[in-house]
Coordinates of C-alpha atoms and ligand atoms in Angstrom, one line a residue:
Chain M
X1 CA -15.8 -3.9 -25.9
X2 CA -16.0 -1.1 -23.4
X3 CA -12.5 0.3 -23.5
X4 CA -11.5 3.4 -21.5
X5 CA -8.4 5.2 -20.5
X6 CA -8.3 3.7 -17.1
X7 CA -8.2 0.1 -18.8
X8 CA -5.0 1.1 -20.6
X9 CA -3.5 2.4 -17.1
X10 CA -4.0 -0.7 -15.1
X11 CA -3.2 -3.8 -17.2
X12 CA -3.2 -6.9 -15.1
X13 CA -1.2 -9.6 -16.5
X14 CA -1.6 -13.5 -16.5
X15 CA 1.2 -15.5 -17.6
X16 CA 0.5 -18.8 -19.3
X17 CA 3.2 -21.2 -20.5
X18 CA 2.0 -23.3 -23.4
X19 CA 5.1 -25.2 -24.0
X20 CA 8.1 -22.9 -23.7
X21 CA 11.6 -23.7 -22.9
X22 CA 11.2 -21.4 -20.0
X23 CA 13.7 -18.9 -21.3
X24 CA 10.8 -16.6 -22.1
X25 CA 9.2 -16.9 -18.8
X26 CA 12.4 -15.9 -17.1
X27 CA 12.7 -12.7 -19.5
X28 CA 9.0 -11.9 -18.3
X29 CA 9.9 -12.3 -14.7
X30 CA 13.0 -10.0 -15.4
X31 CA 10.7 -7.4 -16.9
X32 CA 8.7 -7.5 -13.8
X33 CA 11.7 -6.6 -11.3
X34 CA 12.3 -3.4 -9.6
X35 CA 14.8 -2.4 -12.3
X36 CA 12.1 -2.0 -14.9
X37 CA 9.2 -1.6 -12.4
X38 CA 6.3 -1.9 -14.8
X39 CA 3.9 -1.1 -11.7
X40 CA 4.6 2.4 -12.5
X41 CA 2.1 2.1 -15.2
X42 CA -0.3 0.0 -13.1
X43 CA 0.7 -3.4 -14.6
X44 CA 0.5 -6.1 -12.2
X45 CA 1.0 -9.9 -12.3
X46 CA -2.2 -11.6 -11.2
X47 CA -2.7 -15.4 -10.4
X48 CA -6.2 -16.1 -12.0
X49 CA -7.2 -15.5 -15.6
X50 CA -10.4 -14.2 -14.2
X51 CA -8.6 -11.1 -12.9
X52 CA -6.3 -10.6 -15.9
X53 CA -6.6 -8.0 -18.8
X54 CA -3.6 -9.4 -20.8
X55 CA -2.6 -12.8 -21.4
X56 CA 1.0 -13.4 -22.0
X57 CA 1.6 -16.8 -23.7
X58 CA 5.0 -18.0 -24.2
X59 CA 6.3 -20.9 -26.2
X60 CA 4.9 -23.0 -29.2
X61 CA 1.5 -24.9 -28.3
X62 CA 2.1 -28.4 -27.5
X63 CA -0.9 -30.9 -28.1
X64 CA -1.7 -31.3 -24.4
X65 CA -1.7 -27.3 -23.9
X66 CA -4.0 -26.5 -26.8
X67 CA -7.3 -27.1 -25.0
X68 CA -6.1 -25.5 -21.8
X69 CA -4.9 -22.5 -23.6
X70 CA -8.4 -22.3 -25.3
X71 CA -9.8 -22.5 -21.9
X72 CA -7.9 -19.9 -20.1
X73 CA -8.5 -17.5 -22.8
X74 CA -12.2 -18.1 -22.6
X75 CA -12.1 -17.6 -18.7
X76 CA -10.8 -14.2 -19.1
X77 CA -13.4 -11.5 -19.0
X78 CA -13.9 -9.0 -21.8
X79 CA -12.1 -6.7 -22.8
X80 CA -8.8 -8.5 -23.1
X81 CA -5.6 -8.6 -24.9
X82 CA -3.4 -11.6 -26.0
X83 CA 0.5 -11.1 -26.2
X84 CA 2.6 -13.7 -27.5
X85 CA 6.3 -13.5 -26.3
X86 CA 9.0 -15.3 -28.2
X87 CA 9.7 -16.6 -31.7
X88 CA 8.4 -20.1 -30.6
X89 CA 4.8 -18.7 -30.4
X90 CA 4.9 -16.9 -33.6
X91 CA 6.3 -19.7 -36.1
X92 CA 7.5 -22.6 -33.6
X93 CA 10.9 -21.2 -33.5
X94 CA 13.5 -23.9 -32.7
X95 CA 10.8 -26.4 -32.5
X96 CA 9.0 -25.6 -35.7
X97 CA 9.0 -29.2 -37.1
X98 CA 8.3 -30.8 -33.7
X99 CA 6.1 -33.9 -33.8
X100 CA 4.2 -32.8 -30.6
X101 CA 3.0 -29.1 -31.6
X102 CA -0.4 -28.0 -32.3
X103 CA 1.2 -25.1 -34.0
X104 CA 2.0 -21.4 -33.2
X105 CA -0.2 -19.5 -30.6
X106 CA -1.9 -17.7 -33.4
X107 CA -3.4 -20.9 -34.8
X108 CA -5.3 -21.6 -31.3
X109 CA -6.3 -18.3 -30.0
X110 CA -6.3 -14.9 -31.4
X111 CA -3.2 -12.9 -30.7
X112 CA -3.0 -9.1 -30.8
X113 CA 0.8 -8.4 -30.0
X114 CA 3.9 -10.6 -31.1
X115 CA 7.1 -9.9 -29.4
X116 CA 9.9 -11.7 -31.3
X117 CA 13.2 -12.8 -30.2
X118 CA 14.7 -16.0 -28.5
X119 CA 14.4 -15.2 -25.8
X120 CA 13.2 -11.5 -26.2
X121 CA 14.8 -8.8 -23.8
X122 CA 12.8 -7.3 -21.1
X123 CA 13.0 -3.9 -23.1
X124 CA 11.4 -5.8 -26.0
X125 CA 8.6 -7.2 -23.8
X126 CA 8.0 -3.6 -22.3
X127 CA 8.0 -2.1 -25.9
X128 CA 5.3 -4.8 -26.7
X129 CA 3.1 -3.6 -23.9
X130 CA 3.6 -0.1 -25.0
X131 CA 2.4 -1.2 -28.5
X132 CA -0.6 -3.0 -26.9
X133 CA -1.6 0.3 -25.0
X134 CA -1.1 2.2 -28.4
X135 CA -3.3 -0.4 -30.2
X136 CA -6.0 -0.1 -27.3
X137 CA -6.0 3.6 -27.5
X138 CA -6.6 3.5 -31.4
X139 CA -9.4 1.0 -30.8
X140 CA -10.8 3.2 -28.0
X141 CA -10.9 6.2 -30.6
X142 CA -12.7 4.2 -33.1
X143 CA -15.3 3.0 -30.6
Chain O
X1 CA -36.5 12.2 16.5
X2 CA -36.8 13.3 12.7
X3 CA -33.8 15.3 13.3
X4 CA -31.8 12.5 14.6
X5 CA -32.6 10.3 11.9
X6 CA -31.7 12.8 9.3
X7 CA -28.4 13.5 10.9
X8 CA -27.8 9.6 10.9
X9 CA -28.7 9.2 7.3
X10 CA -26.5 12.2 6.1
X11 CA -23.7 10.9 8.4
X12 CA -24.0 7.3 6.8
X13 CA -23.7 8.7 3.3
X14 CA -20.9 11.0 4.3
X15 CA -19.0 8.1 6.1
X16 CA -19.6 6.0 2.9
X17 CA -17.9 8.4 0.7
X18 CA -15.1 9.1 3.1
X19 CA -14.5 5.3 3.7
X20 CA -14.2 4.5 0.0
X21 CA -12.2 7.4 -1.0
X22 CA -9.7 7.4 2.2
X23 CA -9.4 3.6 1.7
X24 CA -8.5 3.7 -1.8
X25 CA -5.9 6.7 -1.1
X26 CA -4.6 4.5 1.7
X27 CA -3.9 1.7 -0.6
X28 CA -2.3 4.0 -3.0
X29 CA 0.0 5.3 -0.1
X30 CA 0.6 1.8 0.9
X31 CA 1.6 0.7 -2.7
X32 CA 3.7 3.7 -3.1
X33 CA 5.6 3.2 0.1
X34 CA 6.1 -0.5 -0.5
X35 CA 7.4 0.4 -3.9
X36 CA 9.9 3.0 -2.6
X37 CA 11.3 0.6 0.0
X38 CA 12.1 -1.8 -2.7
X39 CA 13.9 0.8 -4.6
X40 CA 11.2 1.2 -7.4
X41 CA 9.4 4.5 -8.4
X42 CA 5.9 2.7 -7.7
X43 CA 2.5 3.4 -9.3
X44 CA 0.9 6.8 -9.1
X45 CA -1.2 7.6 -5.8
X46 CA -4.3 7.5 -7.6
X47 CA -3.6 3.8 -9.2
X48 CA -6.3 2.2 -7.0
X49 CA -8.9 4.3 -8.2
X50 CA -7.8 3.5 -11.9
X51 CA -7.7 -0.2 -10.9
X52 CA -11.5 0.1 -9.5
X53 CA -12.5 2.1 -12.7
X54 CA -11.1 -0.6 -14.9
X55 CA -12.7 -3.4 -13.1
X56 CA -16.2 -1.6 -13.4
X57 CA -15.8 -1.7 -17.1
X58 CA -15.0 -5.3 -17.4
X59 CA -17.2 -8.2 -17.9
X60 CA -18.7 -9.8 -14.5
X61 CA -18.3 -13.6 -15.1
X62 CA -20.4 -16.0 -12.9
X63 CA -19.0 -19.5 -13.2
X64 CA -21.5 -22.1 -14.4
X65 CA -21.2 -24.2 -11.2
X66 CA -21.3 -21.4 -8.8
X67 CA -24.3 -20.8 -6.4
X68 CA -25.3 -17.5 -8.2
X69 CA -27.1 -15.8 -5.4
X70 CA -24.4 -16.2 -2.7
X71 CA -21.7 -15.6 -5.2
X72 CA -23.2 -12.2 -6.1
X73 CA -24.4 -11.4 -2.4
X74 CA -21.0 -11.9 -0.9
X75 CA -19.2 -8.9 -2.1
X76 CA -22.2 -6.5 -1.5
X77 CA -22.4 -8.0 2.2
X78 CA -18.5 -7.6 2.6
X79 CA -18.6 -3.9 1.4
X80 CA -21.7 -3.1 3.6
X81 CA -20.3 -4.6 6.7
X82 CA -17.0 -2.8 6.3
X83 CA -18.8 0.5 5.8
X84 CA -20.9 -0.2 8.8
X85 CA -17.8 -0.6 10.9
X86 CA -16.8 3.0 10.1
X87 CA -20.2 4.3 11.4
X88 CA -19.4 3.3 14.9
X89 CA -15.8 4.6 14.9
X90 CA -14.9 8.3 15.8
X91 CA -12.9 10.3 13.2
X92 CA -10.6 12.8 15.1
X93 CA -12.6 14.6 17.2
X94 CA -16.0 13.8 15.3
X95 CA -18.1 11.5 17.3
X96 CA -19.3 8.3 15.8
X97 CA -22.5 8.7 13.7
X98 CA -24.1 5.7 15.5
X99 CA -22.1 5.9 18.6
X100 CA -25.0 5.7 20.7
X101 CA -26.2 2.4 19.3
X102 CA -23.3 0.2 19.6
X103 CA -19.8 -0.2 21.5
X104 CA -16.6 -2.0 20.7
X105 CA -17.9 -5.5 21.1
X106 CA -20.1 -4.8 18.1
X107 CA -17.3 -3.5 16.2
X108 CA -15.4 -6.6 17.1
X109 CA -18.2 -8.7 15.7
X110 CA -18.6 -6.6 12.4
X111 CA -14.9 -7.2 11.6
X112 CA -15.5 -10.6 11.1
X113 CA -18.6 -10.0 8.7
X114 CA -16.4 -9.2 5.4
X115 CA -14.1 -12.2 6.1
X116 CA -17.2 -14.6 6.6
X117 CA -18.7 -13.0 3.4
X118 CA -15.6 -13.9 1.4
X119 CA -15.7 -17.3 2.9
X120 CA -19.0 -17.7 1.9
X121 CA -18.4 -16.3 -1.7
X122 CA -15.2 -18.5 -2.0
X123 CA -17.3 -21.8 -1.2
X124 CA -20.1 -20.6 -3.6
X125 CA -17.8 -20.0 -6.4
X126 CA -17.6 -23.9 -7.1
X127 CA -13.6 -23.9 -7.6
X128 CA -11.4 -26.1 -5.6
X129 CA -8.8 -23.3 -5.3
X130 CA -11.5 -21.0 -3.8
X131 CA -12.6 -23.8 -1.4
X132 CA -9.2 -24.2 0.0
X133 CA -8.7 -20.5 0.2
X134 CA -12.2 -20.2 2.2
X135 CA -11.1 -23.0 4.5
X136 CA -7.7 -21.1 5.0
X137 CA -9.5 -17.9 5.7
X138 CA -11.7 -19.4 8.4
X139 CA -8.4 -20.8 10.0
X140 CA -6.7 -17.4 9.8
X141 CA -9.9 -15.8 11.4
X142 CA -9.7 -18.3 14.3
X143 CA -6.0 -17.7 14.7
X144 CA -6.2 -13.7 15.0
X145 CA -9.5 -13.2 16.6
X146 CA -8.1 -14.2 20.1
X147 CA -5.2 -11.7 20.4
X148 CA -7.7 -8.9 19.1
X149 CA -10.2 -9.6 21.5
X150 CA -7.6 -9.8 24.2
X151 CA -6.3 -6.3 23.4
X152 CA -9.8 -4.8 23.1
X153 CA -11.0 -6.5 26.5
X154 CA -7.7 -5.6 28.4
X155 CA -8.2 -1.9 27.5
X156 CA -11.8 -1.8 28.2
X157 CA -11.3 -3.7 31.5
X158 CA -8.6 -1.3 32.7
X159 CA -10.8 1.8 32.1
X160 CA -13.5 0.1 33.9
X161 CA -11.2 -0.4 36.9
X162 CA -10.2 3.2 36.8
X163 CA -13.9 4.2 37.4
X164 CA -14.5 5.2 33.8
X165 CA -18.4 5.3 33.2
X166 CA -19.2 3.1 30.0
X167 CA -16.0 1.8 29.4
X168 CA -16.8 -0.2 26.2
X169 CA -18.2 2.8 24.4
X170 CA -15.9 3.9 21.6
X171 CA -16.5 7.4 22.5
X172 CA -15.3 7.0 26.0
X173 CA -12.1 5.1 25.0
X174 CA -11.3 7.8 22.4
X175 CA -11.9 10.4 25.3
X176 CA -9.9 8.9 27.9
X177 CA -6.6 7.5 26.6
X178 CA -5.7 4.4 28.7
X179 CA -2.1 5.4 28.7
X180 CA -3.3 8.4 31.2
X181 CA -4.7 5.9 33.8
X182 CA -2.2 3.2 33.8
X183 CA 1.2 3.4 35.8
X184 CA 4.5 1.6 35.0
X185 CA 3.3 -2.0 34.7
X186 CA 0.4 -0.9 32.6
X187 CA 2.5 1.2 30.2
X188 CA 4.6 -2.0 29.4
X189 CA 1.4 -4.1 29.0
X190 CA 0.0 -1.3 26.6
X191 CA 3.3 -1.6 24.5
X192 CA 2.8 -5.3 24.4
X193 CA -0.7 -5.2 23.5
X194 CA 0.3 -2.5 20.7
X195 CA 2.6 -5.0 19.3
X196 CA -0.1 -7.7 19.4
X197 CA -2.5 -5.3 17.6
X198 CA 0.0 -4.4 15.0
X199 CA 0.4 -8.0 13.9
X200 CA -3.2 -8.4 14.0
X201 CA -3.8 -5.6 11.4
X202 CA -2.2 -7.5 8.6
X203 CA -4.0 -10.8 9.3
X204 CA -7.3 -9.0 9.6
X205 CA -6.7 -7.3 6.2
X206 CA -5.4 -10.6 4.5
X207 CA -2.0 -8.8 3.5
X208 CA 1.4 -10.3 3.3
X209 CA 2.6 -12.2 5.4
X210 CA -1.1 -13.2 6.1
X211 CA -2.5 -13.4 2.5
X212 CA -2.4 -17.3 2.7
X213 CA -6.1 -17.4 1.9
X214 CA -5.3 -15.6 -1.6
X215 CA -2.0 -17.0 -2.0
X216 CA -1.4 -16.1 -5.5
X217 CA 1.4 -18.6 -6.4
X218 CA -0.1 -21.6 -5.1
X219 CA -3.8 -21.0 -5.1
X220 CA -4.0 -18.5 -8.1
X221 CA -5.9 -16.1 -6.1
X222 CA -7.6 -18.4 -3.6
X223 CA -10.9 -17.2 -2.3
X224 CA -11.3 -14.5 -5.2
X225 CA -10.1 -17.0 -7.9
X226 CA -13.4 -17.0 -9.7
X227 CA -14.3 -13.2 -9.1
X228 CA -14.0 -10.6 -11.8
X229 CA -15.2 -7.3 -12.9
X230 CA -18.0 -5.8 -10.7
X231 CA -17.6 -8.3 -7.8
X232 CA -13.8 -7.9 -7.7
X233 CA -14.1 -4.3 -7.5
X234 CA -16.5 -4.5 -4.7
X235 CA -14.2 -6.9 -2.8
X236 CA -11.4 -4.6 -3.3
X237 CA -13.2 -1.7 -2.1
X238 CA -14.5 -3.7 0.9
X239 CA -10.7 -4.3 1.6
X240 CA -9.9 -0.8 1.1
X241 CA -12.7 0.3 3.8
X242 CA -11.5 -2.4 6.2
X243 CA -8.1 -1.0 6.0
X244 CA -9.5 2.2 7.3
X245 CA -11.5 0.7 9.8
X246 CA -8.6 -1.3 11.3
X247 CA -6.4 1.5 11.2
X248 CA -8.9 3.8 13.0
X249 CA -9.6 1.3 15.6
X250 CA -5.9 0.8 16.4
X251 CA -5.8 4.7 16.5
X252 CA -8.8 4.9 18.9
X253 CA -7.4 2.1 21.2
X254 CA -3.7 3.1 21.3
X255 CA -3.2 6.6 19.8
X256 CA -6.5 8.5 21.0
X257 CA -4.8 11.9 21.3
X258 CA -6.4 15.1 19.7
X259 CA -4.4 18.0 18.7
X260 CA -7.1 20.2 20.4
X261 CA -6.3 18.6 23.8
X262 CA -2.9 20.4 23.8
X263 CA -3.4 23.4 21.2
X264 CA -6.3 25.9 22.0
X265 CA -8.2 25.7 18.7
X266 CA -12.1 26.0 18.7
X267 CA -14.7 25.4 16.3
X268 CA -14.1 24.5 12.6
X269 CA -10.2 25.0 13.0
X270 CA -10.2 22.7 15.8
X271 CA -12.2 20.0 14.0
X272 CA -9.8 20.5 10.9
X273 CA -6.6 20.2 12.9
X274 CA -8.0 17.0 14.7
X275 CA -8.8 15.4 11.4
X276 CA -5.3 16.3 9.8
X277 CA -3.8 14.9 12.9
X278 CA -6.1 11.8 12.6
X279 CA -5.1 11.2 9.1
X280 CA -1.1 11.3 10.1
X281 CA -1.9 8.9 12.7
X282 CA -3.9 6.4 10.3
X283 CA -1.1 6.7 7.7
X284 CA 1.5 5.8 10.5
X285 CA -0.5 2.7 11.4
X286 CA -0.9 1.7 7.8
X287 CA 2.8 2.3 7.2
X288 CA 4.0 0.2 10.1
X289 CA 1.6 -2.6 10.3
X290 CA 0.8 -3.0 6.5
X291 CA 3.5 -1.6 4.3
X292 CA 6.6 -2.2 6.6
X293 CA 5.6 -6.0 7.5
X294 CA 4.5 -6.6 3.8
X295 CA 7.9 -5.6 2.5
X296 CA 9.9 -7.2 4.9
X297 CA 8.4 -10.7 4.9
X298 CA 7.5 -13.5 2.9
X299 CA 4.0 -15.4 3.2
X300 CA 3.4 -17.5 6.2
X301 CA 2.4 -21.2 5.6
X302 CA -1.2 -21.8 6.9
X303 CA 0.2 -23.8 9.9
X304 CA 2.8 -21.6 10.7
X305 CA 0.3 -18.7 10.8
X306 CA -1.7 -20.6 13.2
X307 CA 1.3 -21.3 15.5
X308 CA 2.6 -17.7 15.1
X309 CA -0.9 -16.1 16.1
X310 CA -2.0 -18.7 18.8
X311 CA 1.4 -19.1 20.3
X312 CA 3.4 -15.9 20.1
X313 CA 1.0 -13.0 19.5
X314 CA -1.6 -14.7 21.8
X315 CA 1.0 -15.1 24.6
X316 CA 2.3 -11.4 24.1
X317 CA -1.3 -10.3 24.3
X318 CA -1.9 -12.3 27.6
X319 CA 1.3 -10.8 29.0
X320 CA -0.1 -7.3 28.2
X321 CA -3.5 -8.2 29.8
X322 CA -1.9 -9.5 33.0
X323 CA 0.2 -6.5 33.3
X324 CA -2.7 -4.3 33.1
X325 CA -4.4 -6.3 35.7
X326 CA -1.4 -6.2 38.0
X327 CA -1.3 -2.6 37.4
X328 CA -4.9 -2.1 38.5
X329 CA -4.5 -4.7 41.4
X330 CA -1.2 -3.0 42.8
X331 CA -3.1 0.2 42.6
X332 CA -0.6 2.1 40.1
X333 CA -2.1 4.6 38.1
X334 CA -5.7 5.7 38.3
X335 CA -7.9 3.0 40.2
X336 CA -11.5 3.7 41.3
Ligands
SF4_1 S1 11.3 -18.2 -28.0 FE1 13.3 -19.1 -27.3 S2 13.5 -18.7 -25.3 FE2 11.3 -18.5 -25.9 S3 10.5 -20.3 -25.4 FE3 11.1 -20.5 -27.5 S4 13.2 -21.5 -27.5 FE4 12.6 -20.8 -25.4

């Protein structure tokens, strides 16, 4: 991994819904509104995983999405960060014993940051991004 | 001869550095202005530099089913072509580096090269999204080339009618503002052409409302969908340099005045004053035809884009051209 200060100041985000109820997705969009203005820190929503540095995954992983999630993760160029938004991705949440789940996100791809909540508030998501930046900075020092 | 070649080489290196830096600064200013208009604080001015630094330290993925040579060559060609355009454009009162070797028609052709390189790169990347994006980019290019050509030809023709020698040379156009040779109908015509040019600029730069080929929401980045890391950085830089080129072209065609024509400044002070004045003009152009339009509008659908440019903007351009012709035929303003 080649981490650098510029990486932390320019995180481009790709948003992936692996089976969420859409509650978390709405909160992510809320976190991108002018009220919170994450572009201040260089955070930008991009349309292609090839451009992304951060993968935001919402929801538990349903059978059909498991392979897609793995492929989207593989399509992202290194270095990359995965953030799991919402309780569903952590444990299954309200869907924990559903018959059509492949399990929480952590069982399918490696996750760096979990943001709990159903759905987490935009402040919590931004706090998660700050935690991700702190993590990246500590990794950069170790490098 | 040797002296001329050395001057050209030094000029080329200087222009390259200037184009890259100024282009990224312009993008920063554009992002900041857009943010302020949306009641946001916005990214720092040097955010585009950070983005480029980040892209350069990321992996450069080449998809398995891409045509590797074309896929890798496209960003380099796009950037090289964008920088080449700058070599033929005057900056403030500084004459173009290669001014003696090419005129405005060459610039018109060179402006299409970055777009064509992007189309080639998109088609070579082997993704259906990129293919659709490439086709849209071609359609967009067909749509905006006509109004752009009309604006350029109309101005050069009017200068020719006024008896100006070498009306297609950019140095001539920059030295003799068309506004000073036209009469009342010509001034109205020039205003119309200015409107057409202001709309061609965002299309040429693939910015909202004409970012249909990249359409993040439905094409996931369109032409650029498979590009990452270094190649994406090169395309971003090419877009930045092209912003400088388009804004400079608009300044040369429509706002060519220099400060030294009004204030008696000589030597280095004059050149610096002209440069500052030129930067202000470029910022104005970028603000009005990139930032303001981008914030005020949503994206065109591809068929709307063609109707808009071929219908309305071309009509406005033709009206401007006719008024300029009328101006010369009626003998208003300066006629040779
Ligand atoms: S965590 Fe709650 S809001 Fe988010 S996807 Fe799961 S159920 Fe929906």
